[in-house]
Structures are given as structure tokens and as C-alpha cells.
Short mmCIF file of C-alpha atoms and ligand atoms in Angstrom, two decimals:
data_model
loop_
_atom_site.label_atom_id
_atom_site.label_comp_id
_atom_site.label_asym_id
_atom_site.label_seq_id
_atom_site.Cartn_x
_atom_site.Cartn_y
_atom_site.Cartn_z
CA UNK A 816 102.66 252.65 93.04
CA UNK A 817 103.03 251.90 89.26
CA UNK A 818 102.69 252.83 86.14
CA UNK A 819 99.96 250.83 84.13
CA UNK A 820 99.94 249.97 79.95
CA UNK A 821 96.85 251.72 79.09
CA UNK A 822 95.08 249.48 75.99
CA UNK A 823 94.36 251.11 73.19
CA UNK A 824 91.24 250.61 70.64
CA UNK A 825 90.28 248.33 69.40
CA UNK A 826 91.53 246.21 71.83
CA UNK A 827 89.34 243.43 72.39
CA UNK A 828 89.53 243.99 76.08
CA UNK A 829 87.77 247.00 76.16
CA UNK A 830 84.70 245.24 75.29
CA UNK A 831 84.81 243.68 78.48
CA UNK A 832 82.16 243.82 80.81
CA UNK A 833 83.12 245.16 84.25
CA UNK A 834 81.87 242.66 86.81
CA UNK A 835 81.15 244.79 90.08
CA UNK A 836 83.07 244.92 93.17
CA UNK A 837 82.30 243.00 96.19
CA UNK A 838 84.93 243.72 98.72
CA UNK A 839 87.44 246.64 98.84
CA UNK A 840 90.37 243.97 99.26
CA UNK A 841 94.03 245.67 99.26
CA UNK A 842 94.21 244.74 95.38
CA UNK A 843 91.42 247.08 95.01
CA UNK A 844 92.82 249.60 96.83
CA UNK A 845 96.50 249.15 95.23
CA UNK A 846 94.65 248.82 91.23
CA UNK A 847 93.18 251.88 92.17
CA UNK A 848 96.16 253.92 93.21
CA UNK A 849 98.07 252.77 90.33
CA UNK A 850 95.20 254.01 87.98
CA UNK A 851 95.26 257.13 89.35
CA UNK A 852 98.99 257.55 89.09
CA UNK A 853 98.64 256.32 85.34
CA UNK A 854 96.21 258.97 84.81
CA UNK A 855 98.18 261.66 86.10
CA UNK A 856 100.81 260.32 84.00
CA UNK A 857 99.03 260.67 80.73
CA UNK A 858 97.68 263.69 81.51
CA UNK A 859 94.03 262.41 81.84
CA UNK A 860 90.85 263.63 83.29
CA UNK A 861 89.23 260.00 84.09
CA UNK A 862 90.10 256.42 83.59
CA UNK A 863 88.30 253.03 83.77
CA UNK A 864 89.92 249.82 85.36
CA UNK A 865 88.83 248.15 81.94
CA UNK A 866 91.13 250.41 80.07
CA UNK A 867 93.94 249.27 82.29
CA UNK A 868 93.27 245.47 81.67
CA UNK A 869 91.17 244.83 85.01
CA UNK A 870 87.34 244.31 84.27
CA UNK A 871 86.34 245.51 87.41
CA UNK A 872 83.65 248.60 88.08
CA UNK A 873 86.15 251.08 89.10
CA UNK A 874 86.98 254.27 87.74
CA UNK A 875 88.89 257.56 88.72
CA UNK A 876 88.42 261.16 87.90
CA UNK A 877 89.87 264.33 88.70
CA UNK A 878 88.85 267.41 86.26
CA UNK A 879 91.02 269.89 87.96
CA UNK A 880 93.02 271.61 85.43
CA UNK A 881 96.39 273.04 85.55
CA UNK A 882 97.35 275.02 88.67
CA UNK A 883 94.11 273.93 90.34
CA UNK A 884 94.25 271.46 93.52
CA UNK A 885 93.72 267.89 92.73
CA UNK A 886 90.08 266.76 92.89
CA UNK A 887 90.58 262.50 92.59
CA UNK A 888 87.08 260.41 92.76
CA UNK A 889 87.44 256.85 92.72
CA UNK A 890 83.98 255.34 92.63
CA UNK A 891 83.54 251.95 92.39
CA UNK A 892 80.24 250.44 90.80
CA UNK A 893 79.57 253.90 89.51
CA UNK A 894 76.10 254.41 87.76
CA UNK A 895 73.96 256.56 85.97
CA UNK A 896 70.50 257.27 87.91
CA UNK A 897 69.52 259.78 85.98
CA UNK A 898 70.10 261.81 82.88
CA UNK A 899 68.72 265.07 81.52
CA UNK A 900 69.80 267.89 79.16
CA UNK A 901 72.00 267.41 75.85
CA UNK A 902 75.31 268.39 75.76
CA UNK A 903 77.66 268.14 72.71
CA UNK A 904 81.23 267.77 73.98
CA UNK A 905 84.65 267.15 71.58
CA UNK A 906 86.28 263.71 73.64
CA UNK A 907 89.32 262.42 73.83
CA UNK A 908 90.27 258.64 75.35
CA UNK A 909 93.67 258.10 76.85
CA UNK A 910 92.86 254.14 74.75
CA UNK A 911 92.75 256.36 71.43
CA UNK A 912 95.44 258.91 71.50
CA UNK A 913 95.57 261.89 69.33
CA UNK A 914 91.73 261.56 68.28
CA UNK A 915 88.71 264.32 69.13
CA UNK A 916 85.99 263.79 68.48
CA UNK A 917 82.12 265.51 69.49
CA UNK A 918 79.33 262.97 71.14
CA UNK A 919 75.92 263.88 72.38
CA UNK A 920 75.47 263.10 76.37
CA UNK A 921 73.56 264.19 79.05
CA UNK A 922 74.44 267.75 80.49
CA UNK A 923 72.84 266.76 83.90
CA UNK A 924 72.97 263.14 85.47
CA UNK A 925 72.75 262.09 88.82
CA UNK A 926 75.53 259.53 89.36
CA UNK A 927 75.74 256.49 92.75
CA UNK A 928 78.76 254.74 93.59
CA UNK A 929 80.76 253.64 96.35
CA UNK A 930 84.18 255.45 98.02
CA UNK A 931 86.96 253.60 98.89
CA UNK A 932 85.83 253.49 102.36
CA UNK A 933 82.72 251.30 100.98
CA UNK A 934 80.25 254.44 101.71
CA UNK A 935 77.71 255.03 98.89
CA UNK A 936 77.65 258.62 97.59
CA UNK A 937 75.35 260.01 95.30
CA UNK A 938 75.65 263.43 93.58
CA UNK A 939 74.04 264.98 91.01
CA UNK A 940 75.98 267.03 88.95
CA UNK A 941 75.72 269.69 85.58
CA UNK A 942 77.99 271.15 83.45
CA UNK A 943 77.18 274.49 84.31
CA UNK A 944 78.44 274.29 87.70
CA UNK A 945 80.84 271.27 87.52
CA UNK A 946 82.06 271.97 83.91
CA UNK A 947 83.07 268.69 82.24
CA UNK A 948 82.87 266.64 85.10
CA UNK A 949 79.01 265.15 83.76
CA UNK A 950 80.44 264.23 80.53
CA UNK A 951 83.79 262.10 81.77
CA UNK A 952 81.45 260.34 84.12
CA UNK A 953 79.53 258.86 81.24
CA UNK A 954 82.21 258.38 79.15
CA UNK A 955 83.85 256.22 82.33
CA UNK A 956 81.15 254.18 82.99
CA UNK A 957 80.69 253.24 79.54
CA UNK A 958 84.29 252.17 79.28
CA UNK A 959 82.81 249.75 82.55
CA UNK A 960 79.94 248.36 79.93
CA UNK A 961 82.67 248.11 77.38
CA UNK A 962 81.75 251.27 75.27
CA UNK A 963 84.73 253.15 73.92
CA UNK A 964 83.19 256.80 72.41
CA UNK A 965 84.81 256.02 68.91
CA UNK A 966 81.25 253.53 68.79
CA UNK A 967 79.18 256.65 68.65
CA UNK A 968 80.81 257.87 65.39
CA UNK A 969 79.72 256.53 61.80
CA UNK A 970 81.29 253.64 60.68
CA UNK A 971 83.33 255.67 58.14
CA UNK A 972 84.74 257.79 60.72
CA UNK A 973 85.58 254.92 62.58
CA UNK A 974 87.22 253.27 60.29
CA UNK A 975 89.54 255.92 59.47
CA UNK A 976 90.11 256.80 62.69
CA UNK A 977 91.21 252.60 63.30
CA UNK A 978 93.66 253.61 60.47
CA UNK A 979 94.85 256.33 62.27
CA UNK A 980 95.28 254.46 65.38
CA UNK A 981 97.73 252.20 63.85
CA UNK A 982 99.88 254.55 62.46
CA UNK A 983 99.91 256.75 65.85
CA UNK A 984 101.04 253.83 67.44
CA UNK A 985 103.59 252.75 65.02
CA UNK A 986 105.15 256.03 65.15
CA UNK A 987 105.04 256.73 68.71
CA UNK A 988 103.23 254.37 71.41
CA UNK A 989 102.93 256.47 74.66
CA UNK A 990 102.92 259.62 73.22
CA UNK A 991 100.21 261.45 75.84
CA UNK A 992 97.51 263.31 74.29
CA UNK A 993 95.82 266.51 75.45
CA UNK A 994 93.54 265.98 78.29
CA UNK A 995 91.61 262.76 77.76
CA UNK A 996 89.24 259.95 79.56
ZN1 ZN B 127 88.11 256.69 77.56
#
């Protein structure tokens, strides 16, 4: 396993569009290992295969906190079915460290996507019951369409947050966050 250099905004890669995955090939299976490690490493909730320099539809989650066992999902071609509910939820993005910030998503969605054994699974999944797990999972697969939540802000807060980014990273380039997507 490995360690990968997570890209942080605005990094033109993460504008990428994630082409889908044909064939669980043992690069697949080894990218998406090494995510996960990276993940744990920065302290993260979820992270997209874009955000790791591969634009392929893969992702990995696990929302277990601290002291709680490990709950990793990698999905591959992940997607939204269905969406209901509004939920206003303060995110964080391992590709912009040291930024919060609140977006409006939906507080129930019904996700599909594929396990690493190339079985479809589909779930459908709230905040009530599965906390934040609704709200990485959109944040994820937007990273896949190459949305970074910082595009959901005005432009003025973007702008200073762009600022901020460069001086963050001047200062201190791996510096993990609290827990992020
Ligand atoms: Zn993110």
C-alpha cells in the first residue's frame, strides 16, 4: 500500500470528469487500497479517485468515528437515484484543508454502485439513522463530476477562501484537517 498526494483546490484536475469503470483490473483494486490508506491517513471520512489524480468513478467512505469499528465502502460508479429532504451540513474536503464551510444537500438519497467484487448494491440511506453518511456520499460523487463544495459558496467567499488556500499551503502542506471528504 501507499500513501497518495491528495490535490488541493483549485487544482485543475479536480475538474475532471470521472470516466466509469469497466473492469475491476488489479490497478483498480491496488488505487483503491491506497485511497483508503490515504484517507485514513488524513483523517478523512470519504475520498474520490479524482482527488487523488485518477479520473476514474471510484470513491471510499468510512464515517465511523473514533473508537468505533471501521465501516470502509468502496463503490465504484456510485450514483445518486434519488434525493429527498434538505439538510444543511458544515463540510470539510481533505483537497481544501483547514476550510468549513455549510452546503444545502439532500438528507435522504438512495445511492447504486458496484463493490469490489463487481456486485451492484443499492441502499438508501438518511441522516437520521446513518448520520453523515448521506451528505459525504454527495459530496464524493460530485468530486467524480468534478464538483469541489467550495463551488456552492458565493464567489466572494470563494475567493477568499482561494487566498486562504495558498497561504495554508505555504505554511504547512500536509497539515491534516479535522474530519473531511
Ligand atoms: Zn472533498
Amino acid at each position: 500500500m501507499a500513501l497518495l498526494e491528495v490535490l488541493k483546490w483549485p487544482d485543475p484536475r479536480l475538474k475532471e470528469i470521472a470516466k466509469p469503470i469497466r473492469e475491476i483490473t488489479p490497478e483498480i483494486r491496488k488505487l483503491a487500497e491506497d485511497m483508503a490508506e490515504t484517507m485514513y491517513a488524513a483523517e478523512g471520512i470519504g475520498l474520490a479517485a479524482v482527488q487523488v489524480g485518477a479520473p476514474v468513478r471510484m470513491i471510499v467512505i468510512d464515517p465511523a468515528r473514533e473508537g468505533e469499528a471501521p465501516r470502509l465502502q468502496t463503490c465504484l460508479n456510485p450514483e445518486i437515484t434519488g434525493g429527498e429532504g434538505e439538510a444543511v451540513y458544515s463540510e470539510g474536503c481533505l483537497s481544501v484543508p483547514e476550510v468549513r464551510e455549510e452546503v444545502k444537500r439532500f438528507a435522504r438519497i438512495k445511492v447504486r454502485y458496484m463493490d469490489l467484487e463487481g456486485k451492484t448494491r443499492e441502499e438508501d440511506i438518511n441522516m437520521q439513522e446513518h448520520g453523515v453518511l448521506p451528505i459525504v456520499f454527495q459530496h464524493e460523487i460530485d468530486h467524480l463530476n468534478g464538483i469541489v463544495f467550495v463551488e456552492y459558496l458565493s464567489r466572494l467567499k470563494r475567493e477568499f477562501i482561494k487566498r486562504k488556500m495558498r497561504s495554508v499551503q505555504a505554511f504547512n502542506p500536509n497539515r491534516p484537517s479535522e474530519k473531511v471528504a
